[in-house]
XYZ file of C-alpha atoms in Angstrom:
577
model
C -4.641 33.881 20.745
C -3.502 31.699 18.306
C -1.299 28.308 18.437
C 0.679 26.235 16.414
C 0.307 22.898 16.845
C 2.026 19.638 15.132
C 0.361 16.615 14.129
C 2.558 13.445 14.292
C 1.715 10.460 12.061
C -0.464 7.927 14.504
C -0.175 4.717 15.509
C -2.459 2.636 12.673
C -2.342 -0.405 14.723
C -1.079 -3.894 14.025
C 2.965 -3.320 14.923
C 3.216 -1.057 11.191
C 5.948 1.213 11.899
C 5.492 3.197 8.702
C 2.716 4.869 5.992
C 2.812 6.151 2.411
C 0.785 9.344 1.424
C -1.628 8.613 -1.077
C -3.098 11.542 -1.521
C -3.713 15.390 0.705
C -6.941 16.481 0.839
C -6.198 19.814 2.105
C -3.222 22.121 1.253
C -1.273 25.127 3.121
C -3.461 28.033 3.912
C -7.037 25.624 4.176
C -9.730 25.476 7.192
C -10.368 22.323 8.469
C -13.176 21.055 11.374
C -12.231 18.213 13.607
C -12.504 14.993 12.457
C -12.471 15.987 8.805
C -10.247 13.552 6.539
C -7.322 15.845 5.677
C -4.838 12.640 4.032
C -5.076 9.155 2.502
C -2.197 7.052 3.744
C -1.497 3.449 2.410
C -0.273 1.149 5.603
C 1.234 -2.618 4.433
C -2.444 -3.841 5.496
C -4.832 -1.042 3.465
C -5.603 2.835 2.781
C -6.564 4.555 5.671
C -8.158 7.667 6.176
C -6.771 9.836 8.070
C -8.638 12.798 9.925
C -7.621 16.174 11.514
C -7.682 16.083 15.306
C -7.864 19.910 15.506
C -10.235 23.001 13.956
C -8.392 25.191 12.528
C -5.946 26.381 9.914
C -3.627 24.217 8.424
C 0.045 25.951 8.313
C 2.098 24.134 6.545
C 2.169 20.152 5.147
C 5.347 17.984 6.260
C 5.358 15.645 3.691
C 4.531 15.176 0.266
C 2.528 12.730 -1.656
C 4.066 9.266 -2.261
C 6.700 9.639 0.548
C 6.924 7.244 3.656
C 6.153 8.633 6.801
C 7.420 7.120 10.200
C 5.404 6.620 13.564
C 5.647 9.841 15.219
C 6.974 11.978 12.008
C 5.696 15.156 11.709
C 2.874 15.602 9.054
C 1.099 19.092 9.567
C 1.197 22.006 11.466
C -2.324 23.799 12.182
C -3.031 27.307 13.391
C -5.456 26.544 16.166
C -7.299 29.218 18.123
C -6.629 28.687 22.269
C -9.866 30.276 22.923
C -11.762 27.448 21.181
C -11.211 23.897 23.076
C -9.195 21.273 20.226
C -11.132 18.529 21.172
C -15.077 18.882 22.602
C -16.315 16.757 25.195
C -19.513 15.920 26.767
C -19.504 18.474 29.464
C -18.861 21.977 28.750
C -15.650 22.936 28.676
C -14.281 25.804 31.928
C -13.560 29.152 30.408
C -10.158 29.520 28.651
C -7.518 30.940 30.952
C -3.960 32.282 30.057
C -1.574 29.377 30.198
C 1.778 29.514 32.350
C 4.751 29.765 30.844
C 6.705 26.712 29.565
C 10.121 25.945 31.786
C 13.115 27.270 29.624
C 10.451 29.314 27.039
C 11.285 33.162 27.186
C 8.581 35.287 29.163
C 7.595 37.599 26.833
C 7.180 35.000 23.838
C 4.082 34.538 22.211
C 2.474 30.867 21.692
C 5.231 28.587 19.977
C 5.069 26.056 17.663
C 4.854 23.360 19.657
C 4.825 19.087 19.123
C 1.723 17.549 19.942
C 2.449 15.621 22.846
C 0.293 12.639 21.559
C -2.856 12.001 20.858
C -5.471 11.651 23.613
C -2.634 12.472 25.802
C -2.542 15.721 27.817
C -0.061 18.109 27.731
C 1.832 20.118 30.770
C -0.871 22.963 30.889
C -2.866 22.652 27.695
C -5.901 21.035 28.763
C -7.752 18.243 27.158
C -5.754 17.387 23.751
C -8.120 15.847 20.446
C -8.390 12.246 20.158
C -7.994 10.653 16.588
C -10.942 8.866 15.749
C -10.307 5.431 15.477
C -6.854 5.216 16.439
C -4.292 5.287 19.285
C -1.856 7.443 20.217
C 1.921 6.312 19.298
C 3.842 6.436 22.353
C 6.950 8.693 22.795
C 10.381 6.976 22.244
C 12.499 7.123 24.666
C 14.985 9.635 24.760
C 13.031 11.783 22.564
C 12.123 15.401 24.006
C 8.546 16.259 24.491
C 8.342 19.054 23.060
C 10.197 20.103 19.740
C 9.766 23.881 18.478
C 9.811 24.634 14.776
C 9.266 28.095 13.907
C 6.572 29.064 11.447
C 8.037 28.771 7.646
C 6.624 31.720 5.272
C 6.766 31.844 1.666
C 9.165 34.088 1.145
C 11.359 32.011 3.567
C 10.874 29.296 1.825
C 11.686 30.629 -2.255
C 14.821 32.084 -0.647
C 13.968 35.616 1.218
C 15.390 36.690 4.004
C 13.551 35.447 7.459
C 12.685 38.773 9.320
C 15.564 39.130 12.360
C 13.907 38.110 15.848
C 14.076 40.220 19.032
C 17.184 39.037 20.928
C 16.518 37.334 23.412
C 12.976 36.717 22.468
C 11.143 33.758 20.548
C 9.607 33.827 17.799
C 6.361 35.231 17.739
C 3.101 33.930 15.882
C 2.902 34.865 12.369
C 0.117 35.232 10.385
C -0.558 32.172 8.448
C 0.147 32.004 4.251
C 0.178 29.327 1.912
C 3.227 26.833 2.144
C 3.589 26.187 -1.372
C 3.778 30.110 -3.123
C 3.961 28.833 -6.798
C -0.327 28.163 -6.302
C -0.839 31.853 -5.832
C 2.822 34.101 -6.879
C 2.759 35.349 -10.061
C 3.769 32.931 -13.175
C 6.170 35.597 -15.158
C 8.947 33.248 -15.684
C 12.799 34.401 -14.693
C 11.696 35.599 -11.518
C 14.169 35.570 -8.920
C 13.966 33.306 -5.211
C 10.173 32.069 -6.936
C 8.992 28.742 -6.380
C 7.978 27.222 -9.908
C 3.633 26.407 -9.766
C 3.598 22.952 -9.619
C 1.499 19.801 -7.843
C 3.747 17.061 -4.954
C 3.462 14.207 -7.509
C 5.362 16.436 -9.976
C 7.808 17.527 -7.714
C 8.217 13.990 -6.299
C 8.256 12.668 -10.263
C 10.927 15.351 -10.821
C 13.187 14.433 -7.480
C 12.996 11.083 -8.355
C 14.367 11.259 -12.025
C 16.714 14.337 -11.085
C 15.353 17.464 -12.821
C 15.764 20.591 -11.128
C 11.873 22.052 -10.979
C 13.000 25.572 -11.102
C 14.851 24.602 -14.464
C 11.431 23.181 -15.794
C 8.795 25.626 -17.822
C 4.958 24.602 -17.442
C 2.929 24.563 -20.314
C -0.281 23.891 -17.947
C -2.637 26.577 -17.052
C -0.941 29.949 -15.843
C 2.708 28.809 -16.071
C 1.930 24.982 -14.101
C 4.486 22.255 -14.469
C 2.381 19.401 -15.519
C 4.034 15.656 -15.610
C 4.728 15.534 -18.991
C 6.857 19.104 -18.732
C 8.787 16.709 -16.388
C 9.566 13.191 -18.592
C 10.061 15.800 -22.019
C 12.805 17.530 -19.754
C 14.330 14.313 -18.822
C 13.687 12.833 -22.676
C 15.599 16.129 -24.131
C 18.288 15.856 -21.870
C 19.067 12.211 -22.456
C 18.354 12.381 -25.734
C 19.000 16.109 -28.048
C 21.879 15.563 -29.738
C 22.395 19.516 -30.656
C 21.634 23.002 -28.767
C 17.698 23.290 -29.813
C 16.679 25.411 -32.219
C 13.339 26.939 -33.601
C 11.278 26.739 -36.601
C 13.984 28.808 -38.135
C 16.738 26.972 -37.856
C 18.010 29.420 -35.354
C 19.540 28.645 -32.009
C 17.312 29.820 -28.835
C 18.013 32.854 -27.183
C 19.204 30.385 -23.716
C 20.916 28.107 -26.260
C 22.553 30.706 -27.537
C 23.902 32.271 -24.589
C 24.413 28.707 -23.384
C 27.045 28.178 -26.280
C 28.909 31.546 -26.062
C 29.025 31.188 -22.390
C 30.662 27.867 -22.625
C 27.796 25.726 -20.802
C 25.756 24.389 -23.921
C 26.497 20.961 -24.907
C 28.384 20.604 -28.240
C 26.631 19.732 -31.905
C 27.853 16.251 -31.195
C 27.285 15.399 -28.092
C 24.488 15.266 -25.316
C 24.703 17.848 -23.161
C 26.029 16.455 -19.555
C 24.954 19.392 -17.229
C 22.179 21.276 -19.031
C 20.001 20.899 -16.838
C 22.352 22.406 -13.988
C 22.635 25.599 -16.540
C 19.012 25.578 -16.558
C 19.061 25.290 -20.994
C 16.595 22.416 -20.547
C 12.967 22.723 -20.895
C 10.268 20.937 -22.020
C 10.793 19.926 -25.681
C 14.244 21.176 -25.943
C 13.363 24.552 -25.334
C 15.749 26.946 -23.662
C 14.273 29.213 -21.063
C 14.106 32.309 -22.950
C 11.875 30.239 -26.049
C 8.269 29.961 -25.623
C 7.090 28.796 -28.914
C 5.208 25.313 -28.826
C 6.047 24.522 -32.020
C 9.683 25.330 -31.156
C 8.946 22.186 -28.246
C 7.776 19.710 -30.711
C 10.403 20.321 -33.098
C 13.064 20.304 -30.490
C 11.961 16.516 -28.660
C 13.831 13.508 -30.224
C 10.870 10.578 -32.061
C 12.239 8.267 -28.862
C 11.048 10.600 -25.780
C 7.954 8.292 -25.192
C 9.976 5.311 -24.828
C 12.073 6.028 -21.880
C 11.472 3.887 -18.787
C 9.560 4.803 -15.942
C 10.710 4.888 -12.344
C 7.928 3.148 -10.372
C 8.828 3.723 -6.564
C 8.356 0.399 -4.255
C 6.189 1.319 -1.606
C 3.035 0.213 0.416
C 1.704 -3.092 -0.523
C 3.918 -3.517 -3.047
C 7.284 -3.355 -0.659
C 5.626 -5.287 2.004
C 4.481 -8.517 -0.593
C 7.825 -7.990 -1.981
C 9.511 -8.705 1.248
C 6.839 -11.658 2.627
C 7.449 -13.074 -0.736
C 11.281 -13.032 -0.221
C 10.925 -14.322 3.161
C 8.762 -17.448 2.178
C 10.649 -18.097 -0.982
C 14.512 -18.669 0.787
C 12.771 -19.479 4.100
C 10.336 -22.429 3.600
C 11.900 -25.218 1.223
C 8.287 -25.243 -1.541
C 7.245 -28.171 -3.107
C 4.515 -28.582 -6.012
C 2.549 -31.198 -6.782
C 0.062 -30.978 -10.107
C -3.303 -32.848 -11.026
C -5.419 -32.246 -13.377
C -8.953 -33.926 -13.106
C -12.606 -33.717 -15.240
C -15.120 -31.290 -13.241
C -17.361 -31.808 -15.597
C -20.129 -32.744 -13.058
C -19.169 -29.662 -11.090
C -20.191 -27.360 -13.563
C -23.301 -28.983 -14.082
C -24.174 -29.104 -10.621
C -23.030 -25.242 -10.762
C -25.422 -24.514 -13.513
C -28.075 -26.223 -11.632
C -27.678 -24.303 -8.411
C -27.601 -20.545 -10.289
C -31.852 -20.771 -10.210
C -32.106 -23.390 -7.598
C -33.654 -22.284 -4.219
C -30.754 -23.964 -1.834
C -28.912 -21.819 -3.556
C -30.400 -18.613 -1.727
C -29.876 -16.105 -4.919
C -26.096 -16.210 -4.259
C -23.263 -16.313 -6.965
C -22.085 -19.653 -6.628
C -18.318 -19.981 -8.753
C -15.750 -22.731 -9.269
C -13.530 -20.998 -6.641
C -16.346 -20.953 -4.188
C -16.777 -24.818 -5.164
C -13.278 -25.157 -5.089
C -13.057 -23.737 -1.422
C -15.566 -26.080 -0.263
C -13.978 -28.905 -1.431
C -10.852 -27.468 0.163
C -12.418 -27.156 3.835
C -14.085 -30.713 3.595
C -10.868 -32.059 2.797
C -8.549 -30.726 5.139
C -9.618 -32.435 8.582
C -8.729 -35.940 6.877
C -5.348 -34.001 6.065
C -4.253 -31.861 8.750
C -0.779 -31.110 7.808
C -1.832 -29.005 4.974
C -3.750 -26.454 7.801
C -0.135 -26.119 10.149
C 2.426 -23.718 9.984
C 6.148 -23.853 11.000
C 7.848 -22.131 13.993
C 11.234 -21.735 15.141
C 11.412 -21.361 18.934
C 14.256 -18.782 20.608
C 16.207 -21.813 21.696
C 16.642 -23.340 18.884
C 14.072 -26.225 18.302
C 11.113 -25.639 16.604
C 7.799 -25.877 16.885
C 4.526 -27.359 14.161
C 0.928 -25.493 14.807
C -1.510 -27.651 13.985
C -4.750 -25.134 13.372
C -8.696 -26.462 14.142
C -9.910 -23.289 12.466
C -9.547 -22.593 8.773
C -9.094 -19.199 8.159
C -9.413 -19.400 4.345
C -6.922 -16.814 2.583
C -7.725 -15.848 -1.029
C -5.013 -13.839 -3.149
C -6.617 -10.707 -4.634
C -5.303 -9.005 -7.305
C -5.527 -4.966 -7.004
C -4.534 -2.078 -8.030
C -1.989 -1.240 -5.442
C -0.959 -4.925 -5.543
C -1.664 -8.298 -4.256
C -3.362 -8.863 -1.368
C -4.279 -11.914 0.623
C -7.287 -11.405 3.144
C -8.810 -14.460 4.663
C -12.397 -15.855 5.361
C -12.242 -16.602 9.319
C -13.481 -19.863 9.961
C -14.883 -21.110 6.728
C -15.253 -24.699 7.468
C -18.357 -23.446 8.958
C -19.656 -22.184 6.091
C -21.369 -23.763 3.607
C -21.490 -23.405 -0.004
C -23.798 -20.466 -0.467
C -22.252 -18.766 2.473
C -18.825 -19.245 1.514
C -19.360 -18.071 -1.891
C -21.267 -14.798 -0.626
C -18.452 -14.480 1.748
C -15.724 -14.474 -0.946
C -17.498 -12.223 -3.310
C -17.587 -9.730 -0.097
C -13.881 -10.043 0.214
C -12.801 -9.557 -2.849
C -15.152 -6.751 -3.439
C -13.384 -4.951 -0.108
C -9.691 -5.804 -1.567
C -9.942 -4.299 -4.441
C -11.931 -0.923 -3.099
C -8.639 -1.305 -0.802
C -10.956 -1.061 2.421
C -9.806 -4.492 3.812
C -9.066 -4.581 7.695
C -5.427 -5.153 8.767
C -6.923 -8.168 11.195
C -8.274 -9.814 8.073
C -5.081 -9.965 5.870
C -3.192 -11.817 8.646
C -4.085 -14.697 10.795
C -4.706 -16.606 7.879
C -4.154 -20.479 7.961
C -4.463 -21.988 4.320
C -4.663 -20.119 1.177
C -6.232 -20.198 -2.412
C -4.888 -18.305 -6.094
C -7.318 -18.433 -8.235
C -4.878 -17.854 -11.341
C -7.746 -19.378 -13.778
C -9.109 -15.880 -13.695
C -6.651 -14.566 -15.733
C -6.851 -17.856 -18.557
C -4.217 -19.349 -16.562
C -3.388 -23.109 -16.868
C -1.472 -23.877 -14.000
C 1.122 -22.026 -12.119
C 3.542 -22.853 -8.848
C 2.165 -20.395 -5.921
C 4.939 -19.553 -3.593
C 3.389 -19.484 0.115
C 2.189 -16.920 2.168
C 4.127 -16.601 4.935
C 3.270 -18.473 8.255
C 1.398 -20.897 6.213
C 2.274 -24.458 5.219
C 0.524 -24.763 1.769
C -1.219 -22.850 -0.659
C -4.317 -24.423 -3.510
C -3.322 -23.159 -7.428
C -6.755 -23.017 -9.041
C -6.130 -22.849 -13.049
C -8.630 -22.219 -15.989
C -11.717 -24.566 -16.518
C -11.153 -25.878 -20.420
C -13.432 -27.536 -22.809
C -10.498 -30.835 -23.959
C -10.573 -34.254 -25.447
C -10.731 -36.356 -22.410
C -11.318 -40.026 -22.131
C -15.099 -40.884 -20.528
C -16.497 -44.457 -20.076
C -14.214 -45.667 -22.591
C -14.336 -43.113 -25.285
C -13.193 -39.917 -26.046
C -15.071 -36.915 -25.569
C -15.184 -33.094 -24.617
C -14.817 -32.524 -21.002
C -14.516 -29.772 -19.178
C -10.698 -29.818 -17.536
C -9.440 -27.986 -14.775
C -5.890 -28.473 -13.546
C -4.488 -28.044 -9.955
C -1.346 -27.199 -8.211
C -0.636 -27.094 -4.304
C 2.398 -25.819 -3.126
C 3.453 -26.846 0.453
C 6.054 -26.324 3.314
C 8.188 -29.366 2.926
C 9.078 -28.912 6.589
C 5.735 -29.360 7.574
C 4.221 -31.289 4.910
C 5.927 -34.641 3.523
C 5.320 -35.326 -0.418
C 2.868 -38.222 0.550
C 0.694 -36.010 2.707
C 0.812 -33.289 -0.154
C -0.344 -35.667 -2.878
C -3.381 -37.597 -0.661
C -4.690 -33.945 0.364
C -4.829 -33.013 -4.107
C -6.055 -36.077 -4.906
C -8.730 -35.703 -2.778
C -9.831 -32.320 -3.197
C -9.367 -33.607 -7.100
C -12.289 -36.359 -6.249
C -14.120 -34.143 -4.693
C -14.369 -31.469 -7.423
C -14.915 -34.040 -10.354
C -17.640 -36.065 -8.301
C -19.578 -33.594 -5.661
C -21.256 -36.353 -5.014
C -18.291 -37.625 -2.155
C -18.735 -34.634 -0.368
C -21.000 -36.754 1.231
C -18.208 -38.713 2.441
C -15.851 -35.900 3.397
C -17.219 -34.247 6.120
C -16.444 -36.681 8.992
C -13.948 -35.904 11.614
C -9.816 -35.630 11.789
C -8.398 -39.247 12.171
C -6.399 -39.137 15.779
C -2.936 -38.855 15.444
C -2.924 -36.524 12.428
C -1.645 -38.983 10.257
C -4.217 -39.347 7.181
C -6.195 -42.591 6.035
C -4.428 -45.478 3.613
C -6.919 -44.625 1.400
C -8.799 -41.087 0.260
C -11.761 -40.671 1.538
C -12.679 -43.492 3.730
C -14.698 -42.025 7.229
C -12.310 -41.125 9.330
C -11.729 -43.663 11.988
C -11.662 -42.112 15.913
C -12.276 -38.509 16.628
C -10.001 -35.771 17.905
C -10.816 -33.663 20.649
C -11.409 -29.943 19.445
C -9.238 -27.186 20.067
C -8.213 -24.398 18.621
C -4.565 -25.899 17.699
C -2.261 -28.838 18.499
C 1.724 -28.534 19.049
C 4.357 -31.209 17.276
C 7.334 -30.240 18.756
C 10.513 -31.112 16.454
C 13.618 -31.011 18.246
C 17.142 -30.434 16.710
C 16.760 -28.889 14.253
C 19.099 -29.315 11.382
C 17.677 -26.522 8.730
């Protein structure tokens, strides 16, 4: 016998409430084993793949690529056979027996659709149910019912038939499973009535978005399919034909003809404002009774190409958007700039590319850059703190031990920050092998959600991109963040003369709530000595001074020592804003 089950979107982990769809690697009508990756979804942390916790058939897909999905949303139905267990375990499973009857479900129904009650959760009478790999269940909501029936949607059903009349008082029974989306397979003659245009989600998301009617659009892809650009020339001819289109002729279409002695064609002067309600829109001005390409080309105004394009906010994109908001109006920024000779530090980087020490590894100006960073910090421990307001009021200044090393990434679905977890323990080599890693892992979009928070202290490398100097705005829940610009060959006064130098300029941004102007400018000027004389690193690896407050004077040894923890409390009371 054969069930319909519903697959809710997971729990990812991490508090995320929400996922994009990337990208469906199955569609309507498709077999699928257990555990085989049936979506890519994009969380606010990374793209995750997402497996199919049944073997089976998959009935229908819920949502379409690019929309957000909710926690517990609905994203497929399968057809899954009840003699076959959903989920194997290590003993072998008791033969299948007929199930009871659900409370309140008709007696002589067959199997209905049914919600999954959760996954790794078992249901009423169901038996074991399949566990996601590699994620938890979402808990039900309260208030929510259990169990939510949806009957089976065919494709006639869904291009506008008439659903076959039920038994009264019987459910519905099981129906035989077809393809959710009947443009892939019904027959491309245009004009045909209740049909479902062939087309692909993106395009039919593409054409929600910018308001075409699909079923008013004709595809000049293979057999009849609505391609993207079918889309944007039916949206470019609507905005911008300025007459009913016509072909190579001169003459009218046969739509735009009809269009005009209806009544609903636009007039010789103007745009038309409903055209593509009448459906006298196609792709390149065509109506729907013209075919002829050259008919298209002649019928698209010289601007189409140069209309805007919609770019939905979603994934990474939203979420930065919104931490970015957050830190700029929450934490009052201040920048400090210096700009200092690192001469020496490319020439000790040139020496360590073939020196042994160096253990074959990569060693860059930001991995340099990061080392000076973590030596620096224990003299300065403001820098590595973050700001928190407390329920009653006060607030509270964490004072972190660890330096969990964030470095902004720049990828394709948008910037990232993921962190190096305790990187003052690294040293140079290390540290740079472990940044090449990260960045490698951010930009293949494979970075875990525990790595891009928890972070304590942050780096832009903004030099990358032949960048000067910039103002970095923080990441949020830290107190500063280290502007790294572009190395530059400049006049620079040396001993006494002028010469070329090689000239890198830095900019720290900090919490002014945490970090006073003073404390900012000690902590760059001496990751500035450090960078243009490696040679002090020597100096700058001694312990935090007690108290937190730093040294009169940059790096002197550090006088006392600080018992080690993993964080120290300032508590600031009153506060004012």
């Amino acid at each position: 016998m054969m069930t319909m089950r519903e697959f809710r979107l997971p729990d990812l982990g991490e508090g995320l409430t929400e996922s994009d769809i990337v990208s469906w690697h199955v569609h309507a009508g498709d077999h699928v084993e257990l555990n085989q990756v049936i979506a890519e979804v994009e969380t606010a942390k990374a793209l995750v793949d997402l497996p199919s916790p049944y073997t089976g058939v998959v009935a229908s897909l819920h949502a379409e690529e690019g929309q957000t999905v909710t926690v517990g949303d609905p994203l497929v139905t399968f057809e899954i056979d009840d003699g076959t267990p959903a989920a194997p375990t290590g003993d072998s499973a008791p033969p299948t027996t007929p199930q009871a009857a659900e409370p309140g479900v008709a007696p002589h129904t067959a199997v209905p659709v049914r919600r999954d009650p959760g996954l790794g959760e078992q249901g009423d009478d169901d038996g074991p149910e399949p566990n996601l790999v590699g994620y938890g269940a979402a808990p039900e909501r309260a208030g929510r019912p259990t169990r939510r029936r949806r009957a089976p949607v065919s494709a006639a059903g869904r291009a506008g038939g008439r659903p076959e009349p039920a038994e009264p008082g019987v459910a519905p029974q099981a129906v035989p499973i077809v393809r959710t989306d009947p443009g892939l397979d019904a027959d491309p003659t245009p004009g045909r009535v209740g049909e479902r245009p062939r087309s692909t989600p993106p395009v039919r998301a593409l054409a929600k978005k910018l308001g075409v009617r699909i079923d008013r659009v004709d595809g000049t892809g293979p057999d009849g399919l609505i391609t993207r650009e079918d889309v944007l020339a039916a949206v470019s001819c609507h905005r911008d034909v300025a007459r009913p289109p016509r072909d190579v002729h001169g003459t009218l279409t046969a739509s735009a003809a009809s269009a005009a002695s209806t009544g609903s064609a636009a007039s010789a002067d103007a745009p038309s404002a409903t055209a593509d309600e009448k459906g006298d829109v196609a792709p390149g001005g065509l109506g729907r009774g013209a075919t002829s390409p050259v008919s298209a080309a002649a019928g698209v105004d010289a601007r189409a190409g140069l209309e805007p394009e919609v770019v939905p906010v979603r994934g990474v994109r939203k979420h930065t958007a919104a931490a970015m908001v957050a830190s700029a109006f929450t934490a009052p920024h201040a920048t400090v700039f210096l700009t200092v000779d690192v001469t020496r530090s490319v020439e000790l980087l040139e020496r360590l590319r073939t020196h042994r020490l160096a253990r074959g590894e990569r060693i860059t100006v930001l991995a340099l850059a990061a080392r000076a960073l973590c030596l620096a910090l224990p003299r300065h421990p403001a820098l590595n703190s973050a700001w928190h307001d407390l329920a009653d009021g006060t607030a509270e200044i964490v004072r972190h031990r660890r330096v969990h090393l964030g470095i902004a990434v720049a990828t394709d679905r948008g910037l990232v920050v993921p962190h190096v977890p305790d990187a003052q323990d690294l040293d140079l080599p290390d540290l740079a092998a472990a940044l090449t890693d990260l960045t490698v892992t951010a930009r293949d979009g494979r970075t875990t959600p525990e790595r891009l928070t928890g972070g304590t202290i942050s780096i832009t490398n903004v030099g990358v991109f032949g960048v000067d100097a910039g103002t970095p705005i923080l990441v949020p829940g830290e107190a500063a963040i280290l502007g790294l610009g572009a190395v530059r060959r400049r006049p620079w006064e040396h001993d006494g003369a002028v010469a070329l130098r090689d000239v890198v300029t830095l900019s720290l941004s900090f919490d002014h709530r945490v970090v006073d102007g003073e404390q900012g400018a000690r902590f760059l000027a001496d990751l500035g000595a450090l960078l243009e004389d490696p040679a002090l690193a020597l100096l700058a690896s001694g312990p935090p001074p007690t108290g937190g407050a730093p040294s009169g004077r940059t790096l002197d040894p550090a006088p006392g020592s600080a018992a080690r923890g993993e964080r120290s409390r300032v508590r600031q009371g009153g506060v004012t804003g």
